[in-house]
XYZ file of C-alpha atoms in Angstrom:
217
model
C 70.797 45.157 9.220
C 72.824 44.445 5.760
C 74.413 41.671 7.535
C 70.853 40.158 9.258
C 69.170 39.872 5.523
C 72.635 38.250 4.090
C 73.131 35.942 7.116
C 70.167 35.554 8.822
C 69.745 33.937 11.912
C 68.494 30.380 11.108
C 67.475 27.702 13.538
C 70.262 25.186 13.917
C 67.925 22.090 13.936
C 66.175 22.799 11.005
C 67.682 25.691 9.442
C 64.731 27.743 8.900
C 65.352 31.177 9.585
C 63.754 33.172 12.243
C 64.850 36.106 14.352
C 66.879 37.554 17.014
C 69.573 35.417 19.067
C 67.139 32.209 19.436
C 68.916 28.974 18.719
C 65.826 27.045 17.574
C 62.668 28.047 15.557
C 59.118 27.327 17.840
C 58.452 23.776 16.093
C 61.860 22.514 16.834
C 61.903 23.783 20.160
C 58.742 21.511 21.382
C 61.764 18.630 20.176
C 64.268 19.778 23.507
C 64.312 17.478 25.810
C 63.291 19.128 29.263
C 64.267 17.199 32.558
C 61.340 18.483 34.541
C 63.369 18.863 38.000
C 62.097 19.814 41.345
C 65.091 21.397 42.670
C 64.131 20.562 45.993
C 63.573 16.611 45.671
C 65.670 13.814 45.101
C 65.885 13.645 41.302
C 69.077 11.765 39.218
C 71.447 14.668 39.567
C 71.406 15.029 43.236
C 71.524 10.902 43.493
C 74.600 11.119 41.283
C 75.995 13.829 43.132
C 75.414 12.078 46.573
C 77.892 9.379 45.746
C 80.442 12.208 45.196
C 80.122 14.860 47.556
C 77.643 16.457 50.573
C 75.076 18.017 48.244
C 71.624 20.047 49.107
C 69.961 20.392 45.980
C 70.063 20.264 42.458
C 68.580 20.821 39.717
C 69.388 20.185 35.471
C 67.485 21.821 32.345
C 67.857 19.786 29.677
C 68.678 16.076 28.986
C 71.999 16.060 26.720
C 71.407 12.691 24.773
C 73.342 11.842 22.113
C 72.182 13.454 18.729
C 69.695 14.940 20.604
C 68.775 19.181 20.435
C 70.486 19.791 23.281
C 73.923 18.687 22.637
C 73.657 21.352 19.622
C 72.740 24.319 21.246
C 75.042 23.983 23.949
C 77.930 23.062 20.871
C 76.988 26.385 19.430
C 77.273 28.217 22.783
C 80.764 26.891 23.982
C 82.427 26.296 20.295
C 80.488 28.392 17.232
C 80.836 32.030 19.311
C 77.665 32.161 20.172
C 77.482 33.203 23.937
C 74.258 35.046 23.570
C 72.628 31.421 23.461
C 73.757 31.307 27.214
C 70.624 33.946 28.386
C 68.235 32.097 25.534
C 69.125 29.446 27.701
C 68.788 30.888 31.329
C 65.314 32.079 30.308
C 64.151 28.943 29.914
C 65.563 27.856 33.355
C 64.156 30.630 35.011
C 61.005 29.606 33.659
C 61.193 25.704 35.436
C 62.995 26.750 38.757
C 61.690 28.245 41.500
C 63.846 28.731 44.062
C 60.651 30.169 46.275
C 61.991 31.079 49.615
C 65.606 29.643 49.897
C 67.373 31.190 47.411
C 71.152 30.430 47.432
C 73.842 33.229 48.501
C 76.002 33.473 45.624
C 76.164 32.200 42.192
C 79.487 30.262 41.293
C 80.088 29.381 37.767
C 83.010 26.998 36.658
C 85.959 28.915 35.666
C 87.629 28.699 32.044
C 91.718 28.645 32.570
C 92.944 31.869 31.122
C 94.413 30.625 28.454
C 91.320 28.965 27.297
C 89.198 31.869 27.933
C 91.566 33.973 25.464
C 91.048 31.219 22.646
C 86.953 30.915 23.369
C 86.701 34.656 23.730
C 84.456 34.441 26.638
C 83.287 32.223 29.479
C 79.830 30.006 27.760
C 78.336 30.399 31.636
C 78.608 34.234 32.513
C 75.993 34.963 30.631
C 73.840 32.604 31.804
C 74.878 32.889 35.472
C 74.750 37.057 35.134
C 71.046 36.634 33.828
C 69.789 33.886 36.437
C 71.511 36.284 39.176
C 70.110 39.661 37.885
C 66.399 37.589 37.697
C 67.039 36.104 41.699
C 68.660 38.643 42.686
C 71.374 36.922 43.851
C 75.250 37.970 43.913
C 76.832 36.435 41.631
C 80.982 35.463 41.378
C 83.045 34.711 38.431
C 86.615 34.484 40.271
C 86.014 32.714 43.228
C 86.666 29.574 41.894
C 90.554 29.688 40.074
C 91.344 26.719 37.441
C 95.244 26.121 37.598
C 96.233 23.858 34.515
C 95.702 24.686 31.367
C 93.473 21.104 29.546
C 91.499 20.529 26.542
C 88.197 20.080 25.797
C 85.830 17.783 28.742
C 84.511 16.162 25.257
C 88.399 15.545 23.447
C 89.183 13.230 26.486
C 89.133 9.974 27.461
C 87.760 8.838 30.610
C 91.016 8.655 32.568
C 91.645 11.718 31.853
C 88.362 13.113 32.625
C 88.736 11.378 36.066
C 92.719 13.097 36.803
C 91.070 16.574 38.004
C 93.963 16.488 41.213
C 94.853 20.193 42.889
C 92.823 21.127 39.378
C 90.434 24.112 41.277
C 91.543 26.229 44.209
C 89.679 28.867 46.071
C 91.265 32.299 45.227
C 89.294 34.153 48.486
C 88.151 33.602 51.767
C 84.269 32.138 51.764
C 82.596 30.637 54.842
C 78.772 30.250 56.067
C 77.551 30.775 52.374
C 74.888 28.314 50.507
C 76.901 28.013 47.084
C 74.884 27.121 44.027
C 77.769 25.888 41.510
C 76.910 26.507 38.065
C 77.969 24.032 34.915
C 77.138 23.817 31.040
C 77.402 19.324 30.941
C 77.398 16.958 34.005
C 78.845 13.429 33.070
C 81.128 12.098 35.072
C 80.257 14.692 38.115
C 84.197 14.713 38.132
C 85.027 18.848 38.141
C 81.746 19.414 40.005
C 83.176 17.292 43.035
C 86.444 18.766 42.496
C 84.895 22.253 42.768
C 81.981 21.106 45.571
C 84.891 19.900 47.887
C 87.168 22.699 47.625
C 84.042 24.911 48.552
C 83.197 22.483 51.286
C 86.500 22.722 52.706
C 86.854 26.701 52.644
C 84.337 27.192 55.741
C 81.353 26.398 56.844
C 79.333 26.285 53.827
C 77.134 24.478 51.582
C 76.950 23.371 48.193
C 74.035 22.923 45.099
C 74.081 22.669 41.745
C 72.757 24.037 38.704
C 73.474 22.766 35.074
C 72.312 23.387 31.378
C 72.007 19.545 30.737
C 72.813 15.906 32.469
C 74.432 13.112 30.399
C 71.561 10.272 30.928
């Protein structure tokens, strides 16, 4: 209570004092550029993924434009120790994503290397994934995919380094005949998701769909 008075939660965009763990106030929320993609139909994300690997369905919640609000929100989630923003983004996703009667079998989040996980203190995708899992009643796995190499943040890499992901990921346990919904925060080149998707596809008779918080447009 005292900490709330001394350090009230503020909108990351306009600095207005707001309640709870929300990242933005109601007025600034209207400035978020949501994609309005249809998970089951062709969209910009699905078309880009098709160039990299076989994909069933794809959904991106927000546009990740330079200097826009979604970029600030995800930056707070990843680098400012605001893990609870992941639940808020999941709530926004739930309002816009309907699996109908074709739910995937398992939700799988992109892993951090153990060293990076220790540095950050949390994986920014875990609370997001767990919130979706509880609402949609779909099991999740945080350990199906293993990240084999420690590397600096994607945002700090040049394009060539982003493309160099050979042997970065591996499957940690058997999986076959499953429809996997692969979850990440931002889609840029798509190389990370492509590398993981191929590992899942090679592991057995699996199919892959993609869910991301924001797509770089």
